[in-house]
Coordinates of C-alpha atoms in Angstrom, one line a residue:
M22 CA 16.5 -41.1 5.5
R23 CA 17.0 -37.4 5.9
I24 CA 20.2 -35.3 6.8
P25 CA 20.4 -34.3 10.6
V26 CA 20.6 -30.8 10.8
L27 CA 24.5 -30.0 12.0
L28 CA 25.2 -27.0 14.3
I29 CA 29.0 -25.2 14.6
S30 CA 29.4 -23.0 17.1
L31 CA 32.5 -21.1 18.0
A32 CA 33.9 -23.7 19.7
A33 CA 33.8 -25.7 17.0
T34 CA 34.9 -24.1 14.9
L35 CA 38.0 -22.7 16.4
A36 CA 38.6 -27.3 17.6
G37 CA 39.0 -27.4 14.3
G38 CA 40.9 -23.9 13.4
A39 CA 38.3 -22.7 10.6
L40 CA 37.1 -19.6 12.1
V41 CA 38.8 -17.0 13.0
A42 CA 37.4 -13.2 14.7
Q43 CA 38.4 -10.1 15.9
R44 CA 36.8 -9.9 19.3
Q45 CA 37.6 -13.0 21.3
T46 CA 36.4 -11.4 24.9
A47 CA 33.0 -11.0 22.2
P48 CA 30.8 -13.8 23.3
A49 CA 30.2 -16.6 21.3
P50 CA 27.6 -16.3 18.2
A51 CA 24.6 -17.8 17.1
P52 CA 25.1 -20.8 15.6
I53 CA 24.5 -22.0 11.6
L54 CA 23.2 -25.0 10.1
T55 CA 25.0 -26.1 7.3
S56 CA 22.4 -29.1 6.6
P57 CA 21.8 -28.5 2.9
E58 CA 17.1 -28.2 3.6
A59 CA 19.2 -24.8 5.9
R60 CA 20.1 -23.4 2.6
D61 CA 19.3 -20.0 1.9
L62 CA 17.5 -19.0 -1.5
W63 CA 17.4 -15.6 -0.1
T64 CA 20.9 -14.2 0.3
H65 CA 23.9 -14.1 -1.3
A66 CA 25.6 -14.9 1.3
Q67 CA 28.2 -17.5 2.1
P68 CA 28.1 -17.8 5.9
E69 CA 30.1 -21.0 6.4
Q70 CA 33.3 -18.9 4.4
A71 CA 32.8 -15.9 6.6
R72 CA 29.6 -13.4 8.1
V73 CA 28.8 -10.9 10.2
T74 CA 28.3 -11.6 13.7
H75 CA 27.1 -7.8 14.8
V76 CA 26.1 -4.2 13.3
A77 CA 27.0 -1.0 14.4
L78 CA 24.5 1.5 13.2
D79 CA 25.2 5.0 13.1
L80 CA 22.4 7.1 10.7
T81 CA 21.2 9.9 10.2
A82 CA 17.2 9.9 8.8
D83 CA 17.1 12.2 6.0
F84 CA 13.3 13.6 5.5
D85 CA 13.9 16.5 2.5
R86 CA 16.3 13.7 0.3
K87 CA 14.2 10.2 2.1
V88 CA 16.9 8.2 3.1
M89 CA 18.9 6.9 5.5
R90 CA 22.8 8.1 5.9
G91 CA 25.6 6.5 7.5
T92 CA 27.9 4.1 8.5
A93 CA 27.7 0.8 9.4
T94 CA 30.0 -1.3 11.4
L95 CA 30.2 -4.4 10.8
D96 CA 32.1 -7.5 13.2
I97 CA 32.9 -10.5 10.9
L98 CA 33.8 -13.9 12.3
A99 CA 36.1 -15.6 8.5
K100 CA 37.8 -18.3 7.6
P101 CA 41.8 -17.9 8.2
D102 CA 42.6 -18.0 5.0
A103 CA 39.2 -15.8 4.0
Q104 CA 39.5 -13.1 1.6
S105 CA 36.6 -11.7 1.8
I106 CA 32.8 -11.4 2.5
I107 CA 29.5 -11.2 1.0
L108 CA 26.6 -9.0 2.0
D109 CA 23.0 -8.5 0.8
G110 CA 22.0 -5.4 -0.3
D111 CA 19.9 -3.7 -2.2
D112 CA 20.0 0.0 -4.0
L113 CA 22.6 1.0 -1.2
V114 CA 24.4 3.6 -2.6
I115 CA 28.0 3.1 -1.9
A116 CA 30.9 6.2 -0.7
A117 CA 33.4 3.9 0.8
V118 CA 34.6 0.6 2.9
T119 CA 36.6 1.4 5.1
D120 CA 38.5 -2.0 7.1
A121 CA 39.1 -0.2 11.3
G122 CA 41.5 1.8 11.3
G123 CA 40.5 3.5 8.4
R124 CA 42.5 1.1 5.9
P125 CA 40.9 1.4 2.5
L126 CA 38.9 -2.3 1.9
A127 CA 38.3 -2.8 -2.5
Y128 CA 35.1 -3.6 -3.0
T129 CA 32.2 -5.0 -5.4
V130 CA 28.3 -4.4 -5.7
G131 CA 27.4 -7.5 -7.5
K132 CA 24.1 -7.3 -10.6
D133 CA 21.4 -6.8 -9.0
D134 CA 18.0 -8.6 -8.8
P135 CA 15.1 -8.3 -9.0
T136 CA 13.6 -10.8 -5.8
L137 CA 17.8 -10.9 -3.8
G138 CA 19.0 -7.2 -4.6
S139 CA 22.5 -7.2 -5.4
P140 CA 25.6 -9.4 -3.5
I141 CA 28.4 -6.2 -2.1
T142 CA 31.6 -8.3 -2.6
V143 CA 34.7 -6.7 0.4
Q144 CA 38.1 -7.5 0.3
I145 CA 39.1 -8.1 4.0
G146 CA 41.8 -9.5 3.7
A147 CA 42.8 -9.5 7.4
A148 CA 40.4 -7.3 8.7
R149 CA 38.0 -8.9 10.7
R150 CA 36.2 -5.1 11.6
I151 CA 34.6 -3.1 8.6
V152 CA 33.1 0.4 8.4
I153 CA 30.3 0.8 5.3
R154 CA 29.5 4.4 4.2
Y155 CA 26.8 4.4 2.6
E156 CA 23.2 6.0 2.3
S157 CA 19.6 4.1 1.6
A158 CA 17.7 5.3 -1.7
P159 CA 14.8 7.4 -1.8
N160 CA 12.3 4.1 -2.2
A161 CA 14.2 2.0 0.0
G162 CA 11.4 -1.5 0.0
A163 CA 12.0 -1.4 4.2
L164 CA 10.9 2.5 4.5
Q165 CA 7.7 3.8 4.4
W166 CA 8.6 7.7 4.6
L167 CA 4.9 9.8 5.1
P168 CA 4.2 12.9 4.4
P169 CA 2.3 15.2 7.8
A170 CA -0.9 14.3 5.7
L171 CA -0.4 11.0 6.1
T172 CA 0.0 10.9 10.0
A173 CA -3.4 10.5 12.7
G174 CA -1.3 14.4 14.2
K175 CA -1.8 16.0 10.7
T176 CA 1.6 18.5 11.7
K177 CA 5.1 15.8 11.5
P178 CA 6.3 13.1 9.1
Y179 CA 6.9 9.9 10.2
L180 CA 8.9 7.1 9.4
F181 CA 9.5 3.3 9.6
S182 CA 11.1 0.7 7.9
Q183 CA 9.2 -3.1 8.2
G184 CA 12.3 -5.8 7.3
Q185 CA 10.7 -9.6 7.1
P186 CA 11.1 -10.8 5.4
I187 CA 14.5 -9.7 3.2
S188 CA 13.9 -5.7 3.3
N189 CA 16.4 -4.7 5.2
R190 CA 18.5 -5.4 2.9
S191 CA 17.6 -2.2 1.6
W192 CA 19.0 0.2 4.2
I193 CA 21.5 -2.1 5.7
P194 CA 23.5 -3.8 4.7
T195 CA 24.6 -7.4 6.0
Q196 CA 24.5 -10.8 5.6
D197 CA 19.5 -10.4 5.6
S198 CA 19.5 -14.4 6.1
P199 CA 17.7 -15.5 9.1
G200 CA 20.0 -18.4 9.4
I201 CA 22.8 -15.8 10.9
R202 CA 21.7 -14.0 13.5
Q203 CA 23.8 -10.6 14.6
T204 CA 23.6 -8.5 17.8
W205 CA 23.3 -5.3 17.1
D206 CA 23.5 -0.8 18.3
A207 CA 22.0 1.9 16.7
T208 CA 22.8 5.8 16.9
L209 CA 20.1 7.5 15.3
T210 CA 20.3 11.4 14.5
V211 CA 16.4 12.4 14.0
P212 CA 15.1 16.7 13.6
H213 CA 14.0 18.0 16.5
G214 CA 10.6 17.8 17.6
L215 CA 10.9 13.3 16.5
V216 CA 11.1 10.8 18.6
A217 CA 13.0 7.3 17.1
V218 CA 12.3 4.7 18.5
M219 CA 13.8 0.5 17.9
S220 CA 13.1 -2.9 18.8
A221 CA 16.2 -2.9 21.4
E222 CA 17.1 -1.8 24.8
K223 CA 16.8 1.6 25.2
L224 CA 19.7 3.7 26.0
S225 CA 19.4 7.2 25.6
G226 CA 15.9 8.8 27.0
D227 CA 12.7 9.3 26.2
G228 CA 13.4 12.3 24.5
G229 CA 17.3 11.4 23.1
E230 CA 20.2 13.8 23.5
P231 CA 21.1 17.3 21.4
A232 CA 22.9 16.4 17.8
P233 CA 24.8 18.9 16.1
G234 CA 22.0 21.0 13.6
G235 CA 19.8 21.0 15.7
M236 CA 18.9 17.2 15.5
R237 CA 18.3 15.2 18.8
R238 CA 20.8 11.2 18.6
F239 CA 18.6 8.6 20.3
R240 CA 20.7 5.4 21.5
F241 CA 20.3 1.6 21.5
R242 CA 21.6 -1.6 22.1
M243 CA 19.8 -5.0 21.1
D244 CA 23.2 -7.7 23.4
K245 CA 21.2 -11.1 22.2
P246 CA 21.4 -12.2 18.7
V247 CA 18.7 -11.3 16.4
P248 CA 17.8 -12.4 12.4
P249 CA 18.6 -9.1 11.1
Y250 CA 15.4 -8.7 9.3
L251 CA 13.8 -8.3 13.4
I252 CA 15.9 -4.5 12.9
A253 CA 13.9 -2.5 12.9
F254 CA 12.8 1.9 14.0
A255 CA 10.2 4.2 14.1
V256 CA 11.0 7.9 13.7
G257 CA 7.8 10.0 14.3
D258 CA 5.5 12.7 16.5
L259 CA 6.0 9.4 19.1
K260 CA 4.4 9.1 22.7
F261 CA 4.6 6.8 25.5
R262 CA 2.1 5.5 27.6
A263 CA 2.8 2.4 30.6
I264 CA 1.0 -0.4 30.8
G265 CA 2.4 -2.1 33.3
P266 CA 5.4 -3.2 34.9
R267 CA 7.3 -4.6 31.4
S268 CA 4.9 -3.2 28.7
G269 CA 3.8 0.0 27.2
V270 CA 2.9 1.3 24.3
W271 CA 4.4 4.3 21.8
T272 CA 2.1 6.1 18.9
E273 CA 0.3 9.6 17.9
A274 CA -0.8 11.5 20.4
V275 CA -4.4 11.6 18.7
M276 CA -4.2 7.2 19.0
L277 CA -2.7 7.5 22.0
D278 CA -5.8 7.0 24.5
D279 CA -7.3 4.3 22.0
A280 CA -4.0 2.6 22.2
A281 CA -3.8 2.4 25.3
R282 CA -7.6 1.3 26.1
E283 CA -7.2 -2.0 23.2
V284 CA -3.5 -3.7 24.8
A285 CA -4.7 -3.3 28.5
D286 CA -4.0 -7.0 28.5
V287 CA -0.8 -7.1 27.5
E288 CA 0.8 -7.8 30.9
K289 CA -1.7 -10.4 31.4
M290 CA -0.9 -11.9 28.1
I291 CA 3.2 -12.3 28.6
D292 CA 2.1 -13.8 32.8
A293 CA 0.5 -17.0 30.7
A294 CA 2.8 -17.1 27.8
E295 CA 5.6 -17.6 30.8
K296 CA 3.6 -19.4 32.5
L297 CA 3.1 -21.8 29.0
Y298 CA 6.1 -21.7 27.9
G299 CA 8.6 -20.4 29.9
P300 CA 10.3 -16.2 30.6
Y301 CA 10.2 -14.3 28.6
R302 CA 13.5 -13.4 27.7
W303 CA 13.7 -10.2 25.8
G304 CA 12.8 -8.0 29.1
R305 CA 10.8 -4.9 28.3
Y306 CA 7.3 -6.5 25.3
D307 CA 7.0 -2.1 24.3
M308 CA 4.2 -1.8 21.1
L309 CA 3.7 0.7 19.2
V310 CA 0.9 0.8 17.2
L311 CA 1.6 2.8 13.7
P312 CA 0.3 5.1 10.9
P313 CA -2.8 3.3 8.9
S314 CA -0.1 2.2 6.0
F315 CA 1.7 0.0 8.2
P316 CA 1.3 -3.5 5.9
F317 CA 0.8 -5.6 8.3
G318 CA -1.2 -6.7 11.5
G319 CA 1.8 -7.1 13.1
M320 CA 5.2 -7.5 13.9
E321 CA 6.7 -8.7 16.2
N322 CA 10.5 -7.0 16.4
P323 CA 11.6 -7.8 19.8
M324 CA 11.0 -5.4 22.5
L325 CA 8.8 -3.3 21.0
T326 CA 5.8 -4.6 18.5
F327 CA 4.3 -3.2 15.9
L328 CA 0.7 -2.8 15.5
T329 CA -1.7 -1.6 12.6
P330 CA -4.7 0.5 13.9
T331 CA -7.0 -1.9 12.5
I332 CA -6.5 -3.4 15.2
L333 CA -8.3 -0.5 17.6
T334 CA -12.0 -1.9 17.2
G335 CA -12.5 -0.7 21.0
D336 CA -13.9 -4.0 21.8
R337 CA -10.8 -6.0 22.3
S338 CA -11.8 -8.5 19.6
N339 CA -9.0 -8.6 17.8
T340 CA -6.0 -8.8 20.7
D341 CA -5.5 -11.8 18.8
V342 CA -2.9 -9.0 16.9
V343 CA -1.1 -8.5 19.9
A344 CA -1.0 -12.5 21.7
H345 CA 0.2 -13.4 18.0
E346 CA 3.1 -11.0 18.1
L347 CA 4.1 -11.0 21.1
A348 CA 3.6 -15.2 21.0
H349 CA 6.9 -14.7 18.8
S350 CA 9.0 -14.1 21.4
W351 CA 9.2 -17.7 21.6
S352 CA 8.4 -19.4 17.8
G353 CA 10.4 -16.2 15.6
N354 CA 12.3 -14.2 18.0
L355 CA 14.1 -17.0 19.9
V356 CA 14.0 -20.3 17.8
T357 CA 13.8 -18.7 14.6
N358 CA 13.4 -21.0 10.8
A359 CA 16.4 -20.5 9.0
T360 CA 15.5 -19.9 6.2
W361 CA 11.8 -19.3 4.2
S362 CA 11.4 -22.2 3.0
D363 CA 10.6 -22.9 6.9
S364 CA 8.7 -19.8 8.1
W365 CA 5.5 -22.2 9.4
L366 CA 8.4 -22.9 12.6
N367 CA 7.4 -19.1 12.5
E368 CA 3.8 -18.5 11.7
G369 CA 2.5 -22.5 12.4
F370 CA 3.7 -22.2 16.1
T371 CA 3.0 -18.3 17.2
T372 CA -0.6 -18.6 15.4
Y373 CA -0.9 -21.8 18.2
F374 CA 1.1 -20.3 20.7
E375 CA -1.2 -17.2 20.1
N376 CA -4.9 -18.9 20.6
R377 CA -3.8 -20.2 23.9
I378 CA -2.5 -17.4 25.3
M379 CA -6.4 -16.6 24.6
E380 CA -7.3 -19.7 25.5
A381 CA -5.5 -19.3 29.6
L382 CA -7.0 -15.1 29.5
Y383 CA -10.3 -15.3 28.3
G384 CA -11.6 -18.5 28.5
R385 CA -12.3 -21.5 25.8
E386 CA -15.1 -21.0 23.8
R387 CA -13.3 -17.6 22.3
A388 CA -10.3 -19.4 21.8
A389 CA -12.6 -22.1 19.5
M390 CA -13.8 -19.3 18.6
Y391 CA -10.6 -18.1 16.5
L392 CA -9.8 -21.8 15.6
D393 CA -13.3 -22.4 13.4
L394 CA -12.7 -19.0 11.7
D395 CA -9.1 -19.8 10.5
W396 CA -10.2 -23.5 9.8
D397 CA -12.2 -22.1 7.3
G398 CA -9.1 -19.6 6.4
M399 CA -7.4 -22.8 6.0
M400 CA -10.0 -23.9 3.4
R401 CA -10.2 -21.5 1.6
D402 CA -6.6 -21.1 1.1
I403 CA -5.9 -24.9 0.3
D404 CA -9.2 -25.1 -2.1
R405 CA -8.1 -21.9 -4.2
N406 CA -4.7 -23.1 -4.7
G407 CA -4.5 -26.7 -6.7
G408 CA -6.6 -28.4 -3.4
M409 CA -5.1 -31.5 -1.7
T410 CA -2.8 -32.1 -4.6
G411 CA -1.5 -28.4 -4.9
A412 CA 1.9 -27.9 -4.3
A413 CA 1.6 -25.1 -3.1
T414 CA -0.7 -26.1 0.0
R415 CA 2.7 -27.9 1.3
L416 CA 5.0 -26.3 4.7
H417 CA 8.0 -26.7 3.5
G418 CA 8.9 -25.5 0.1
D419 CA 9.8 -22.7 -2.0
P420 CA 10.8 -19.5 -0.3
G421 CA 7.3 -17.5 -0.8
G422 CA 5.7 -20.3 -2.1
T423 CA 3.2 -21.5 0.7
A424 CA -0.2 -20.8 -0.7
G425 CA -2.3 -18.0 1.4
Q426 CA -1.7 -18.2 5.3
L427 CA -1.5 -21.5 4.9
D428 CA 2.2 -21.0 7.1
Y429 CA -0.1 -20.0 10.2
F430 CA -3.4 -22.1 9.8
K431 CA -2.3 -25.5 8.2
G432 CA 1.2 -25.1 10.5
S433 CA -0.7 -23.8 13.6
A434 CA -3.5 -26.9 12.7
F435 CA -0.4 -29.6 12.5
L436 CA 0.5 -28.9 16.7
R437 CA -2.6 -28.7 17.0
T438 CA -2.6 -33.0 16.0
I439 CA 0.4 -33.6 17.9
E440 CA -1.5 -32.1 20.9
A441 CA -5.1 -34.6 20.8
A442 CA -2.4 -37.3 20.5
V443 CA 0.3 -36.9 22.6
G444 CA -2.3 -34.9 26.0
R445 CA -1.9 -31.0 26.3
K446 CA 0.4 -32.1 29.9
R447 CA 3.1 -33.8 27.8
W448 CA 2.9 -31.3 24.9
D449 CA 3.5 -27.8 27.0
T450 CA 6.3 -30.1 28.9
Y451 CA 7.9 -30.7 25.2
L452 CA 7.1 -27.5 23.9
R453 CA 8.8 -26.1 27.0
G454 CA 12.1 -27.7 27.0
Y455 CA 12.2 -27.6 22.5
F456 CA 11.9 -23.5 23.3
D457 CA 15.2 -24.1 25.4
R458 CA 17.0 -26.1 23.5
H459 CA 17.2 -23.8 20.5
A460 CA 17.1 -20.9 22.5
F461 CA 18.9 -18.4 20.3
Q462 CA 18.8 -20.8 17.5
P463 CA 18.2 -21.2 14.0
Q464 CA 15.9 -24.4 12.9
T465 CA 14.6 -26.5 9.6
T466 CA 11.9 -28.5 9.2
A467 CA 14.3 -31.1 9.5
G468 CA 15.5 -30.8 12.8
F469 CA 12.4 -29.9 14.0
L470 CA 11.3 -33.6 12.8
A471 CA 14.6 -35.0 14.1
D472 CA 13.9 -32.7 17.7
L473 CA 10.3 -33.9 18.2
R474 CA 11.1 -38.3 17.3
R475 CA 14.0 -37.6 20.0
N476 CA 12.0 -35.6 22.6
L477 CA 9.1 -36.8 22.5
I478 CA 8.0 -40.0 19.9
R479 CA 11.2 -42.2 21.7
G480 CA 11.0 -45.1 19.6
D481 CA 7.3 -45.5 19.5
A482 CA 6.7 -46.7 15.6
R483 CA 2.6 -46.3 16.5
L484 CA 2.6 -42.7 17.6
E485 CA 4.7 -41.7 14.7
L486 CA 2.6 -44.2 12.3
K487 CA -1.0 -41.7 13.8
L488 CA 1.3 -38.8 13.2
Q489 CA 2.1 -38.8 9.7
L490 CA 4.8 -35.9 10.6
D491 CA 6.7 -36.4 7.0
R492 CA 3.4 -35.6 5.8
W493 CA 2.0 -33.1 7.5
A494 CA 5.7 -31.4 6.9
Y495 CA 6.4 -31.4 3.0
A496 CA 3.5 -33.4 1.6
A497 CA 0.3 -31.0 -0.4
G498 CA -3.2 -30.7 1.0
L499 CA -4.7 -31.8 4.7
P500 CA -3.5 -34.7 6.3
D501 CA -6.5 -36.6 7.9
N502 CA -6.0 -37.1 11.3
A503 CA -6.4 -33.2 10.6
V504 CA -8.0 -32.0 14.5
R505 CA -10.8 -29.0 14.0
T506 CA -12.7 -27.0 16.4
R507 CA -15.9 -26.4 16.3
S508 CA -17.3 -22.6 18.4
A509 CA -20.6 -22.5 19.8
T510 CA -20.7 -18.6 19.4
L511 CA -20.1 -18.8 15.5
A512 CA -22.8 -21.9 15.8
A513 CA -24.6 -19.6 16.7
V514 CA -24.0 -16.7 14.1
D515 CA -24.1 -20.0 11.0
A516 CA -27.8 -20.3 12.4
Q517 CA -29.0 -17.4 11.6
L518 CA -27.1 -17.3 8.7
D519 CA -28.9 -20.0 7.5
A520 CA -32.4 -18.4 7.9
V521 CA -30.9 -15.5 5.3
K522 CA -29.5 -17.6 3.1
R523 CA -33.7 -19.3 3.0
G524 CA -34.4 -16.1 1.5
G525 CA -35.7 -14.4 5.7
P526 CA -34.7 -10.4 6.5
V527 CA -31.0 -9.6 7.5
S528 CA -33.2 -7.1 9.6
A529 CA -34.0 -10.4 12.0
V530 CA -30.0 -10.9 12.3
E531 CA -29.1 -9.5 15.5
T532 CA -25.4 -8.4 15.8
K533 CA -25.4 -6.6 18.8
G534 CA -22.7 -7.2 20.5
W535 CA -20.7 -9.2 17.6
A536 CA -17.0 -9.7 17.7
T537 CA -15.5 -9.6 14.7
Q538 CA -15.2 -13.4 14.1
Q539 CA -18.5 -13.7 14.2
W540 CA -19.1 -10.5 11.6
L541 CA -16.4 -11.8 9.7
R542 CA -18.7 -16.0 9.9
F543 CA -21.3 -14.4 8.9
L544 CA -20.2 -12.2 5.5
N545 CA -17.5 -14.8 4.5
G546 CA -20.5 -18.1 5.0
L547 CA -23.2 -15.5 2.9
P548 CA -23.2 -17.1 -1.3
R549 CA -21.4 -15.2 -3.3
Q550 CA -24.1 -14.0 -5.5
Q551 CA -26.6 -11.8 -4.4
T552 CA -28.7 -10.0 -5.6
P553 CA -28.6 -5.7 -6.0
A554 CA -31.7 -5.4 -3.7
R555 CA -30.1 -7.5 -1.5
L556 CA -26.8 -6.4 -1.4
K557 CA -28.9 -2.8 -0.7
E558 CA -30.6 -5.0 1.8
L559 CA -27.8 -6.4 4.2
D560 CA -25.7 -2.9 3.3
E561 CA -28.4 -0.6 4.9
T562 CA -29.5 -2.4 8.2
L563 CA -26.3 -3.2 9.1
G564 CA -24.4 -0.5 8.4
L565 CA -20.9 -1.8 5.8
S566 CA -20.6 1.2 4.7
R567 CA -20.4 3.5 7.3
S568 CA -18.2 0.1 9.7
A569 CA -16.0 1.3 11.4
N570 CA -13.8 -1.8 11.6
A571 CA -12.0 -2.4 8.6
Y572 CA -12.0 -5.9 8.8
V573 CA -16.0 -5.6 8.3
R574 CA -15.6 -3.2 4.9
S575 CA -12.9 -5.3 4.0
A576 CA -15.2 -9.2 4.1
W577 CA -18.4 -7.1 2.6
L578 CA -16.3 -5.0 -0.1
E579 CA -15.1 -7.9 -1.0
L580 CA -19.0 -9.5 -1.4
A581 CA -19.9 -6.4 -2.7
V582 CA -17.6 -6.5 -5.8
A583 CA -18.4 -9.9 -6.7
N584 CA -22.0 -8.9 -7.4
R585 CA -20.8 -5.3 -8.7
Y586 CA -22.2 -3.6 -6.8
E587 CA -21.8 -0.3 -7.5
P588 CA -23.2 1.7 -4.1
A589 CA -20.8 0.3 -2.5
L590 CA -17.5 1.5 -4.9
P591 CA -17.6 5.8 -2.7
A592 CA -17.0 2.8 0.1
L593 CA -14.6 1.7 -1.7
R594 CA -12.4 4.2 -3.4
Q595 CA -12.3 5.0 1.0
F596 CA -11.4 2.4 1.8
T597 CA -8.4 1.7 -0.4
G598 CA -7.6 5.1 -0.2
S599 CA -7.4 4.8 4.0
V600 CA -6.3 1.3 4.9
G601 CA -3.3 -0.5 4.0
R602 CA -3.1 -3.0 5.7
T603 CA -2.3 -5.4 2.8
L604 CA -4.3 -8.8 4.2
L605 CA -7.6 -6.2 4.3
V606 CA -6.6 -4.4 0.4
R607 CA -5.6 -7.2 -0.8
P608 CA -8.4 -9.1 -1.2
V609 CA -10.4 -6.3 -2.3
Y610 CA -8.1 -5.1 -5.9
V611 CA -8.7 -9.7 -5.8
A612 CA -12.6 -9.3 -5.8
L613 CA -12.3 -6.1 -8.7
M614 CA -9.1 -7.9 -11.1
A615 CA -11.8 -11.2 -11.3
Q616 CA -14.1 -8.9 -12.2
G617 CA -13.3 -8.2 -16.3
D618 CA -12.7 -4.8 -17.6
W619 CA -15.7 -3.1 -15.5
G620 CA -12.6 -4.4 -12.2
T621 CA -9.3 -4.1 -13.6
R622 CA -10.3 0.1 -14.1
I623 CA -12.5 0.5 -10.8
A624 CA -8.9 -1.5 -9.6
R625 CA -5.7 0.6 -10.9
D626 CA -8.0 4.7 -10.0
A627 CA -8.4 3.2 -6.6
F628 CA -4.4 2.1 -7.2
R629 CA -3.3 5.7 -8.0
A630 CA -5.0 7.3 -6.6
A631 CA -3.8 5.2 -3.1
R632 CA -0.2 4.1 -4.1
Q633 CA 0.9 7.1 -2.1
T634 CA -0.6 5.7 1.4
Y635 CA 0.5 2.8 1.5
H636 CA 4.1 1.0 2.0
P637 CA 6.8 -0.4 -0.2
A638 CA 6.1 -3.9 0.7
T639 CA 2.0 -3.5 0.7
A640 CA 1.9 -1.3 -3.5
A641 CA 4.3 -4.4 -4.6
A642 CA 1.2 -7.1 -3.6
I643 CA -1.1 -4.7 -5.3
E644 CA 1.1 -4.1 -8.6
A645 CA 1.2 -7.7 -8.9
V646 CA -2.2 -8.3 -8.7
L647 CA -3.4 -5.6 -10.8
A648 CA -0.3 -7.3 -13.3
K649 CA -2.6 -10.7 -13.5
K650 CA -4.9 -11.5 -16.4

């Protein structure tokens, strides 16, 4: 029997005399979870003793020194007898810590851990608001400082943050755990001519306000408690274009037209999402298209989704990324995994929800195309990681321990299997209620299963047996009740692929009008061993090395490298030096390292040339690949 999730609310703790807060008129802080499964292994914090409820940042972006410097003011909820609070930090340079009245507070910075950074222990005494004066390190793991040459406009520098999962502790001294939700506000001071944006309500105008030294000041506020990894910002030569009454896109001027065209359906996506699972609760939904070094496809920062420029393919075939990040406004931002051991609660739910949005807008066949490809990706990840008994194929496990994209694909397959068993209408009613019941709260796998049993299964033993809930959540591999969806569009691609596999000419393949997903089905379905002549035919006939679609080039380069096809190496070097999205460049490095000395030399040379263009998260991922023998 699993221990039920326990919620600790402000009212309950005050009734027990456990915690007191300085701001008695402030809204009750978000609850925390205290079940064993909710213990976060990736934080130094002890929130049951003292926790951060609000963060106020006042920071200056120093482009010359590549540091963020200023103050973080933290509001604290603590037990009456608590003498200290433990925060997370990573190479922060702390100048002083004081209480709200300016009186110094003693603090220590503990031993650095390669994964977790350092604990910052502050002796708070009776203080329930503390002020930390500090600066980040030039190599802060969440921040990328880009020179003008690495931007689209080529004239002004750029800076952006990427906090998920635990990188924000490199520029914010707070309790960096998804289970410790916090409200926040910020003032960012940046050089004149640059614009700052954040994942929050904008309180200053688009151009900011005058600040000393010819700088500009931008002010922001997030009045809803969020997990701290969702605090995000960017500074650059940014322009804005409205898309709809509550949406718009920010990016550099030279990309603005393309970006606006690509995300033009976002208002329809918001409408579709609300019809499915309830109101969008964040006000605006703006987007920021970043430089190529952005390490992910997208990041669901509230009110300002960050997007990779690799989705700008001109045909909107990759706007599932936009739907995915929008869906996170419910699954992830509204209801958040309490620890990173349960990241599938974010990504699996969101991948399922994303597909429902795409179906609502573009029809069942397009949605089926995504699902069919997701199944392929899921089976590849399972096969590569121990098969049906591999520990890394479990949904709930050690933080960061689930292989590949199984958090996404196996997690969403789990939810689709429940939908098929109970019917879509009943399932949608349940999910809408689930988001309402747990809004602005953390969640665990055990908590989700308990809610499912209480509000959907309701003691139905036959349904419980049919769903195999615990096997899906805690066991390796794929349960035998998994539901697969097949796409007629991709079946047509498969027919052409089979003809090529039998030796037919590549020139007979009809690719006109193919979306990204059709290209990927074809390229990933080709046998991994090819002759040089066949590779040349593929490349010259289909224009693979010259493709403007980064997804296509990544898949092609994997195939070329698997055959040590040297004519593709110039395209490989150009690709690894111009695309910073981890999902697309990492597989190329993995393929190179699998080719022994030949590939290792090329991989290391390519990384040496491209490293300065990568975000620290991408660079770390590639370094881990290169370190493997």
